[in-house]
mmCIF file of C-alpha atoms in Angstrom:
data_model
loop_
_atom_site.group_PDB
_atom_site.id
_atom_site.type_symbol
_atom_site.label_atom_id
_atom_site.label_comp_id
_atom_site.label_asym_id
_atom_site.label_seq_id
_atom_site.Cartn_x
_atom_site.Cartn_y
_atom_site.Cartn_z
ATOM 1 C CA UNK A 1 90.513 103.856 132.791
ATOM 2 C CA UNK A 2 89.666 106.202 129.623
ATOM 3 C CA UNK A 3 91.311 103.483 127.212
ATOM 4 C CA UNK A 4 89.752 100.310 129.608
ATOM 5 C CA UNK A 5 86.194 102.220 129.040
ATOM 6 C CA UNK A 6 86.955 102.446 124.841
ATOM 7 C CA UNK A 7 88.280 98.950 124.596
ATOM 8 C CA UNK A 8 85.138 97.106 126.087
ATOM 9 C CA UNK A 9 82.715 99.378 124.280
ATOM 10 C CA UNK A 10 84.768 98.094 121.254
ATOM 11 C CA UNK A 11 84.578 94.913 122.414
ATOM 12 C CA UNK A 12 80.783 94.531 123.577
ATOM 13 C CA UNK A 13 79.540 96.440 120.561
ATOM 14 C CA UNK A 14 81.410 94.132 118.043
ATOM 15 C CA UNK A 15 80.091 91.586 119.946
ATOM 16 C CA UNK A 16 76.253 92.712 120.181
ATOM 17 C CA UNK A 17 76.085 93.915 116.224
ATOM 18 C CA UNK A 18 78.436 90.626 115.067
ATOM 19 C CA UNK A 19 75.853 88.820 115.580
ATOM 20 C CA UNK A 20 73.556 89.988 113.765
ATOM 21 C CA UNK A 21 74.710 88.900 109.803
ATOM 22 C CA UNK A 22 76.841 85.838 110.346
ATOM 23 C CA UNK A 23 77.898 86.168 106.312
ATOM 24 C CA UNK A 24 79.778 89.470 106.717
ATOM 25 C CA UNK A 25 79.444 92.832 109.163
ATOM 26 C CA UNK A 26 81.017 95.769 107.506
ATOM 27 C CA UNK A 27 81.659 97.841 110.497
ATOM 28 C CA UNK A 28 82.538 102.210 110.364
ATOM 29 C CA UNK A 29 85.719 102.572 112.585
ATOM 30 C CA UNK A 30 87.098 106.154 113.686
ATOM 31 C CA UNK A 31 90.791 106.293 113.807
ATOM 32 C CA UNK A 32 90.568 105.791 117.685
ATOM 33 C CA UNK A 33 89.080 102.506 117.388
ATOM 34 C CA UNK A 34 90.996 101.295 114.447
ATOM 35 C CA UNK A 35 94.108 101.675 116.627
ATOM 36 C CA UNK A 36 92.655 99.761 119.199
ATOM 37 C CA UNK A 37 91.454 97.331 116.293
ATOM 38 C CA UNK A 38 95.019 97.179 114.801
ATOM 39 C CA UNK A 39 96.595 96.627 119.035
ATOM 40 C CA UNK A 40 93.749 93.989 119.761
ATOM 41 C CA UNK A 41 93.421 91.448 116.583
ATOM 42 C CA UNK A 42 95.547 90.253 113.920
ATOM 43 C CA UNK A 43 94.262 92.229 111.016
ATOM 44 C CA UNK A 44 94.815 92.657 107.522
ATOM 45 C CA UNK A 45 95.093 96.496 106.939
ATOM 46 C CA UNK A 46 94.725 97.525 103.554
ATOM 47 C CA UNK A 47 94.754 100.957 101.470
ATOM 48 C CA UNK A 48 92.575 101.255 99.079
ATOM 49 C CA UNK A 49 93.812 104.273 96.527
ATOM 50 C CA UNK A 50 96.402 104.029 93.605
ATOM 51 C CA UNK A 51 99.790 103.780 94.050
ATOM 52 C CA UNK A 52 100.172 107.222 93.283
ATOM 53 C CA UNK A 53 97.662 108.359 96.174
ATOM 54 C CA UNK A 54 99.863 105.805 98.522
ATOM 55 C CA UNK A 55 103.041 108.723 98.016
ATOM 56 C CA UNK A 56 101.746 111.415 99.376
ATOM 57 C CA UNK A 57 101.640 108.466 102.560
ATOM 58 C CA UNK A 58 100.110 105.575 104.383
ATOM 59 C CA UNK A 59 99.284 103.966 107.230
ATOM 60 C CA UNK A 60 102.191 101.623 108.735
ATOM 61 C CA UNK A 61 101.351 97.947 108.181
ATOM 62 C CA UNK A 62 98.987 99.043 105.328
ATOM 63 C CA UNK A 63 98.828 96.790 101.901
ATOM 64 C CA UNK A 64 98.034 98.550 98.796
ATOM 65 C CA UNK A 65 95.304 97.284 97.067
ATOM 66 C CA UNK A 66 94.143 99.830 94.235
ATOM 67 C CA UNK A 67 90.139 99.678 93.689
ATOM 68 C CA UNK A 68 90.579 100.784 90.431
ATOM 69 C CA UNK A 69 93.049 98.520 89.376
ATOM 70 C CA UNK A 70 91.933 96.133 86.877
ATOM 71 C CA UNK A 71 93.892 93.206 88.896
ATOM 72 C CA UNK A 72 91.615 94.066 92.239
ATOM 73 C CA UNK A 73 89.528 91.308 92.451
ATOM 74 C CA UNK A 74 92.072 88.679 92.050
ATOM 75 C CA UNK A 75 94.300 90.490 94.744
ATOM 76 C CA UNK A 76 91.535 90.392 97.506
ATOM 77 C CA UNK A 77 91.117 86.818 96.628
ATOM 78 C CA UNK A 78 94.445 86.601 98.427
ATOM 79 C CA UNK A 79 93.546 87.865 101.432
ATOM 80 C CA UNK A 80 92.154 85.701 104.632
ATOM 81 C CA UNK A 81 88.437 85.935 104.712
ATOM 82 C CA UNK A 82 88.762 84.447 108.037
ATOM 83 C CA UNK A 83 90.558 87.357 109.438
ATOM 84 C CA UNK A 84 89.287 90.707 110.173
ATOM 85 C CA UNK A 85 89.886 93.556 107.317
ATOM 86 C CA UNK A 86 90.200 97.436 107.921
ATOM 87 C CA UNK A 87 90.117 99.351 104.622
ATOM 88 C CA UNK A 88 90.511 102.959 103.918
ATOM 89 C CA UNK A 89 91.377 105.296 101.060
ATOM 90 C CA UNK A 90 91.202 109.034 101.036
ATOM 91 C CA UNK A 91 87.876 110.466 102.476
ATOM 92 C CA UNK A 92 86.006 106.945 102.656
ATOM 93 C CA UNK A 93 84.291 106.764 99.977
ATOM 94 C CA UNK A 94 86.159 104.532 98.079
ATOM 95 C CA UNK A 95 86.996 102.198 101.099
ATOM 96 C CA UNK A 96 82.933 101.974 101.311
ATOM 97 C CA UNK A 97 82.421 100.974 98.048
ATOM 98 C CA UNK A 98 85.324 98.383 98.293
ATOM 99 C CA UNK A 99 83.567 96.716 101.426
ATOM 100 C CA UNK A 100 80.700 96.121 100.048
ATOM 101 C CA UNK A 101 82.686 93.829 97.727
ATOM 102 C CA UNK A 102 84.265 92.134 100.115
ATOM 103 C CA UNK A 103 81.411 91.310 101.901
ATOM 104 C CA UNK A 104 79.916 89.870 98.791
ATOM 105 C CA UNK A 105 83.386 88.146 97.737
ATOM 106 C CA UNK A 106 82.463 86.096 101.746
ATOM 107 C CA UNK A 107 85.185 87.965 103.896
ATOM 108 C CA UNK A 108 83.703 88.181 107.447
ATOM 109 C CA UNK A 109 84.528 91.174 109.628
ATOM 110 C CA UNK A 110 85.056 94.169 107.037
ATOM 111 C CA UNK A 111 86.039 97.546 108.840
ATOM 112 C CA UNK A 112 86.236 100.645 107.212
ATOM 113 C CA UNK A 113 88.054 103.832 108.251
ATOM 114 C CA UNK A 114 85.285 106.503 108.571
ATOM 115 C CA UNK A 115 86.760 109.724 106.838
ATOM 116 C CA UNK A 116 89.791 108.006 105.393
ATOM 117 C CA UNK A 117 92.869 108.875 105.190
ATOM 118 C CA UNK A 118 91.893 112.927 105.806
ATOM 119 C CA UNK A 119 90.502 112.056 109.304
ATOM 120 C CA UNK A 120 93.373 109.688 110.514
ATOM 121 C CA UNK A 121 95.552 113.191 109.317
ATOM 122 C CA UNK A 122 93.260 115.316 111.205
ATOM 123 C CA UNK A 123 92.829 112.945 114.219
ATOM 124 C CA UNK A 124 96.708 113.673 114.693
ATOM 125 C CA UNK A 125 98.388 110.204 113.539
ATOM 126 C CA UNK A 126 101.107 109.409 112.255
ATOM 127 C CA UNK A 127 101.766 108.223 108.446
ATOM 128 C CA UNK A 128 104.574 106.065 106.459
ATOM 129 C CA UNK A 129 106.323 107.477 103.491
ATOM 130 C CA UNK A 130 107.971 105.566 101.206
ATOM 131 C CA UNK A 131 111.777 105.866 100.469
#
C-alpha cells in the first residue's frame, strides 16, 4: 500500500507540475522516486562525472556522459529528447548544471538525482563496478 501511495504521488505530481512548461520540466528526484522512475518509464539514465569518477562506481543502466568533456554537447545530441532523462553526478551539483542544458538543447522531461551519487550511497543502494 506504502509503494501504491509513492507511485501515484509520483504519478499525479508529474502530472500536475508537467504541465506547467510544455518546452522542458527539470524535475529533483530522491533515490526512492528515481527507482520508481527507472521501474515505471523507459528512461535514459545517464552519469554525469568523468570516467575516472565512474570507477569508484555507478548506477546499473547508467551512460557516462562527462560534463566536462569537451565532446559533451555532441554526445547529448544523441540522446532521445522525446524520452525522459535522469542525470546525476556526485553530490548534484554538476547533474544541475547539466539539466539546465538539456532543457535548453529541447529535451522534455529532465530529472535530476537530488544529492547525487552520495545520497543514492547513503539511501542504501546498490552500485555497478566495472571489471
Amino acid at each position: 500500500m506504502k509503494r501504491f501511495l509513492l507511485i501515484f504521488f509520483i504519478v499525479f505530481s508529474l502530472f500536475l507540475f508537467g504541465c506547467e512548461e510544455p518546452n522542458g520540466q527539470i524535475t529533483l528526484v530522491t533515490p526512492e522516486e528515481m527507482v520508481t522512475l527507472m521501474e515505471m518509464e523507459d528512461v535514459q539514465l545517464v552519469d554525469v562525472r568523468s570516467a575516472k569518477q565512474r570507477l569508484q562506481g555507478f548506477i546499473k543502466n547508467s551512460q557516462n556522459i562527462d560534463f566536462n568533456s569537451p565532446t559533451f554537447d555532441e554526445d547529448i545530441r544523441k540522446l532521445d529528447k522525446s524520452k525522459p532523462v535522469i542525470l546525476y553526478c556526485g553530490d548534484g551539483r554538476l547533474s544541475s548544471k547539466c539539466a539546465k542544458k538539456l532543457k535548453d538543447a529541447g529535451f522534455i522531461k529532465i530529472y535530476d538525482l537530488e544529492g547525487g551519487m552520495t545520497q543514492w550511497l547513503f539511501d542504501d543502494h546498490d552500485i555497478e563496478m566495472d571489471q
